[in-house]
PDB file of C-alpha atoms in Angstrom:
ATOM      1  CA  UNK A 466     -77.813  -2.174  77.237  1.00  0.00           C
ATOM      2  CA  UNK A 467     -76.589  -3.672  73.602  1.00  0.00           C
ATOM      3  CA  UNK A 468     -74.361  -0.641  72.605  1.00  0.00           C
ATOM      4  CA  UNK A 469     -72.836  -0.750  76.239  1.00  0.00           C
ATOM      5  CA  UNK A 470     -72.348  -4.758  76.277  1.00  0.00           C
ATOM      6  CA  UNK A 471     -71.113  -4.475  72.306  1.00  0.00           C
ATOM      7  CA  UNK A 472     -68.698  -2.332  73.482  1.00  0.00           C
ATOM      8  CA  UNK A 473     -66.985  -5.095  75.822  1.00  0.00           C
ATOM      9  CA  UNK A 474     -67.297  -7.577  72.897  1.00  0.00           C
ATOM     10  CA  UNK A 475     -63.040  -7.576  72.754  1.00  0.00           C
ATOM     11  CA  UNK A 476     -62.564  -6.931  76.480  1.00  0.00           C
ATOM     12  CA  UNK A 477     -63.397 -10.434  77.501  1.00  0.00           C
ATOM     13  CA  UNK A 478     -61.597 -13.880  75.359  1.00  0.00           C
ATOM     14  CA  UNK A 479     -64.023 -15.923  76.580  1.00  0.00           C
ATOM     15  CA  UNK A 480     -66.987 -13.942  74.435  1.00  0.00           C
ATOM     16  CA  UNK A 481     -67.499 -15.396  70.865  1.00  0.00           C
ATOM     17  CA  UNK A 482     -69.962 -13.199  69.280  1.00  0.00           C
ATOM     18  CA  UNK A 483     -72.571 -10.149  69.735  1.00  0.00           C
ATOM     19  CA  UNK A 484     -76.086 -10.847  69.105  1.00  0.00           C
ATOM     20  CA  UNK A 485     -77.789  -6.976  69.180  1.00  0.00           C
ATOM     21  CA  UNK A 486     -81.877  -7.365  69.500  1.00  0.00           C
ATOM     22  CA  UNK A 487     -82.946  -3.785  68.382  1.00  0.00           C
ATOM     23  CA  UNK A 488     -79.938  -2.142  68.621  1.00  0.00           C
ATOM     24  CA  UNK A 489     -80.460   1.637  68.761  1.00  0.00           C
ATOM     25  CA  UNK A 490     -78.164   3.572  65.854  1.00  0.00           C
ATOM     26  CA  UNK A 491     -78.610   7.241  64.726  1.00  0.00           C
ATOM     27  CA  UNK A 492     -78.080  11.039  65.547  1.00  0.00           C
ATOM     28  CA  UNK A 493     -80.210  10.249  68.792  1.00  0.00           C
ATOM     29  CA  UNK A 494     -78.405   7.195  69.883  1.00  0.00           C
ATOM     30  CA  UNK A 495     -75.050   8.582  69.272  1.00  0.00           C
ATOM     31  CA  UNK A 496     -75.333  11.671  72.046  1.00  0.00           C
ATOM     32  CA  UNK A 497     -75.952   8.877  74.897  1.00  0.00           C
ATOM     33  CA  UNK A 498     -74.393   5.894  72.852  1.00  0.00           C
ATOM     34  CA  UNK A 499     -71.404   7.132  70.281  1.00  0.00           C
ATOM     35  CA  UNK A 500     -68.531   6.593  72.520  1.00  0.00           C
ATOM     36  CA  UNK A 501     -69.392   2.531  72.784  1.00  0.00           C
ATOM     37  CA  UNK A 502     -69.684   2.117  69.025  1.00  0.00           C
ATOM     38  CA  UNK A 503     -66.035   2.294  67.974  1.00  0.00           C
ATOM     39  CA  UNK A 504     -64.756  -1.114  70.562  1.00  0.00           C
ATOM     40  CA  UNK A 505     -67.741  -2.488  68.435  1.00  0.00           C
ATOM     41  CA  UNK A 506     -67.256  -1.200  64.776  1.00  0.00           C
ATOM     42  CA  UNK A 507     -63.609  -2.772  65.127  1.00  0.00           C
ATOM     43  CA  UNK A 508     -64.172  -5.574  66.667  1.00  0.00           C
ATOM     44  CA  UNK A 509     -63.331  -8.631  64.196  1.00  0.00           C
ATOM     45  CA  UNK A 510     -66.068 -10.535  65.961  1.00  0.00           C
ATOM     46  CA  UNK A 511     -69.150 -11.946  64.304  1.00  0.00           C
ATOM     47  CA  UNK A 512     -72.199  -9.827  64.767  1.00  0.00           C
ATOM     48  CA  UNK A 513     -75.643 -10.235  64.402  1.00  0.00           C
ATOM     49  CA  UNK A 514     -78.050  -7.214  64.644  1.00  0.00           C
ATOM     50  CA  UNK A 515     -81.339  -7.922  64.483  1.00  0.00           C
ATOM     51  CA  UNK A 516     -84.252  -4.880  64.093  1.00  0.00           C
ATOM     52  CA  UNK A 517     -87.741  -4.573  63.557  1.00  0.00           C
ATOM     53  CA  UNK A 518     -88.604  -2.605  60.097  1.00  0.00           C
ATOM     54  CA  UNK A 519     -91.309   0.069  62.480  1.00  0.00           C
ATOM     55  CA  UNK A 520     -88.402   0.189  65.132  1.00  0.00           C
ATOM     56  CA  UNK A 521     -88.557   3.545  66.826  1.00  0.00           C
ATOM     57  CA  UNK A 522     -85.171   4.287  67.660  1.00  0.00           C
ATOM     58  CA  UNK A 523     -83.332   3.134  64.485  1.00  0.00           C
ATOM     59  CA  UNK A 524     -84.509   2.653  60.665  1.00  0.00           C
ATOM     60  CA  UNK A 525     -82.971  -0.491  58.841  1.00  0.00           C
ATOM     61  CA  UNK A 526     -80.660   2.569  57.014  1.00  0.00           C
ATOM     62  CA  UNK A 527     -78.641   3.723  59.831  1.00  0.00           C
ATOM     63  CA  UNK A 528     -78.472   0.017  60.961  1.00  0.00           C
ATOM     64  CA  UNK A 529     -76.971  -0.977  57.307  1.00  0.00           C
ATOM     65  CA  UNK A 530     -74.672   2.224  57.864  1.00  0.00           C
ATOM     66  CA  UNK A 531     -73.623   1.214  60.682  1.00  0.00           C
ATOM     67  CA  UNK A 532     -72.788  -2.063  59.460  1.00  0.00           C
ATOM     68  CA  UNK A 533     -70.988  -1.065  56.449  1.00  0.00           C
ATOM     69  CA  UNK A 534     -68.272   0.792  58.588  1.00  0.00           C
ATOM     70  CA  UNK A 535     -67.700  -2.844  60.389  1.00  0.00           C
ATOM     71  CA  UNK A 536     -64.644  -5.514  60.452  1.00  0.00           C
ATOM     72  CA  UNK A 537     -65.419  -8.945  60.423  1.00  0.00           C
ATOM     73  CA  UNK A 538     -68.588 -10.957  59.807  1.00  0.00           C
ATOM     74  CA  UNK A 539     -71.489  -8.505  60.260  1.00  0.00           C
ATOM     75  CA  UNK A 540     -74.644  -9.790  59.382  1.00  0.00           C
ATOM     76  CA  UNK A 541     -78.280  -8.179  60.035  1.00  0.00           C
ATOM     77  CA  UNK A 542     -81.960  -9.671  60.029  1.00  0.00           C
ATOM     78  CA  UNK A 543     -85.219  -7.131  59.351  1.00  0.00           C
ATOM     79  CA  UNK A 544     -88.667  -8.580  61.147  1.00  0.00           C
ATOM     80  CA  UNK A 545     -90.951  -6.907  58.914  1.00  0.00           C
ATOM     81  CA  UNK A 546     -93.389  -4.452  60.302  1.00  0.00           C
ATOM     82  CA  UNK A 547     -92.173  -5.361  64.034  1.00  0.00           C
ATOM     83  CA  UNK A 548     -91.587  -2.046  66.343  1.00  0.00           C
ATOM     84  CA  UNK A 549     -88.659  -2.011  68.722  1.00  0.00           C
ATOM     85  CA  UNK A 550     -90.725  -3.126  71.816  1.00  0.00           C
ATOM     86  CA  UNK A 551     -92.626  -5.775  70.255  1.00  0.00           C
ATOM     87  CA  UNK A 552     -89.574  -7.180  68.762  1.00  0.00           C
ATOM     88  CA  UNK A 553     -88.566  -7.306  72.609  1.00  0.00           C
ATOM     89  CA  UNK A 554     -91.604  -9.102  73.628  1.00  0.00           C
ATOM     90  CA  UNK A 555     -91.865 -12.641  74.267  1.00  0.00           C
ATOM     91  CA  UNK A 556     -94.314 -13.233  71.197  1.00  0.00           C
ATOM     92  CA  UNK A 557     -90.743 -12.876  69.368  1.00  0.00           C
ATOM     93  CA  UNK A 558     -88.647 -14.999  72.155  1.00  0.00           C
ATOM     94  CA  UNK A 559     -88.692 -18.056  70.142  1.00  0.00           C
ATOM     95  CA  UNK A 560     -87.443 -16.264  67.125  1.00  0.00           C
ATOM     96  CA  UNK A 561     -84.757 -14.349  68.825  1.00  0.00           C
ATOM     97  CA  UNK A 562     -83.446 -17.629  70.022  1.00  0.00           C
ATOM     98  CA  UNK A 563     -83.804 -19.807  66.790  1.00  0.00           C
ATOM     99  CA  UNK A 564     -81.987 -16.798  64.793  1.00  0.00           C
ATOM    100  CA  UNK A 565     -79.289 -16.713  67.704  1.00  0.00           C
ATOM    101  CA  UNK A 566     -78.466 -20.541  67.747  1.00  0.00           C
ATOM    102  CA  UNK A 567     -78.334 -20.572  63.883  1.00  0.00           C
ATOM    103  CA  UNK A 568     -75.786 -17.528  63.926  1.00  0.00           C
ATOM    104  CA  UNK A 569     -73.662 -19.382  66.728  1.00  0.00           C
ATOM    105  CA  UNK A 570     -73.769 -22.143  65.127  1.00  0.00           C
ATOM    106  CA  UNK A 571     -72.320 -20.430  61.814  1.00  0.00           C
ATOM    107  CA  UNK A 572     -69.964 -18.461  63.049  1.00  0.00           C
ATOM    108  CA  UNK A 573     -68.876 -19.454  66.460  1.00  0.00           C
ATOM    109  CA  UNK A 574     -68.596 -23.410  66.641  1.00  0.00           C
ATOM    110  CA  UNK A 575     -65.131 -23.567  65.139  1.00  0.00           C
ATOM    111  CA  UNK A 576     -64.172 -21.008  68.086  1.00  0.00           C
ATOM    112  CA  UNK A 577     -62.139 -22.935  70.851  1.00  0.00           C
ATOM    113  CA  UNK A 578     -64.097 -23.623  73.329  1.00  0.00           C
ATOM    114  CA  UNK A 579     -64.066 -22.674  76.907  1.00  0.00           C
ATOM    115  CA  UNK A 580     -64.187 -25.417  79.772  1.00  0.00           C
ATOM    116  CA  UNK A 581     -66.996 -25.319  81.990  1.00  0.00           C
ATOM    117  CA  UNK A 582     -65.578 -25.171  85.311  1.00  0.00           C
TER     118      UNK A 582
END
């Protein structure tokens, strides 16, 4: 679902930011994903990516190379020794959510904000 909802990231004004929890990158990825990379790559939104280091879909390389072909803030954070399903699990929910609110808080806060009606 993150490649498909990163590709949206510029479709909608109201959307601040893309948080991607083991996002899938690499030769695999790109036959079912490659077409909802490029809204993403351009996108001057801030980014977060975050992967496991033992994720089985996508090494911390082809995340990096990934990043290096994006605009605007792009940043990444490695879980060391975490696979891509037990980065997913809720052992790593609290985590997700303090890395989440600390990259909002960074790089979205000065954003206008939207009213809550």
């Amino acid at each position: 679902g993150a490649p498909i909802a990163g590709s949206a990231l510029d479709a909608f004004e109201f959307v601040r930011g893309f948080v991607g929890i083991g996002y899938v990158v690499g030769f695999c990825a790109s036959v079912i994903f490659g077409c909802h990379y490029p809204p993403l790559i351009a996108s001057r939104k801030p980014k977060l990516f975050i992967l496991g280091t033992k994720d089985e879909f996508t090494s911390p390389a082809q995340l990096r190379g990934l990043l290096d072909r994006m605009e605007g803030v792009r940043e990444s954070h490695l879980v060391e020794g975490v696979g891509h399903f037990t980065l997913e699990s809720p052992q790593f929910d609290a985590l997700m959510a303090d890395l989440t609110l600390k990259f909002v808080q960074k790089h979205c806060s000065s954003l206008p904000q939207q009213s809550a009606e």
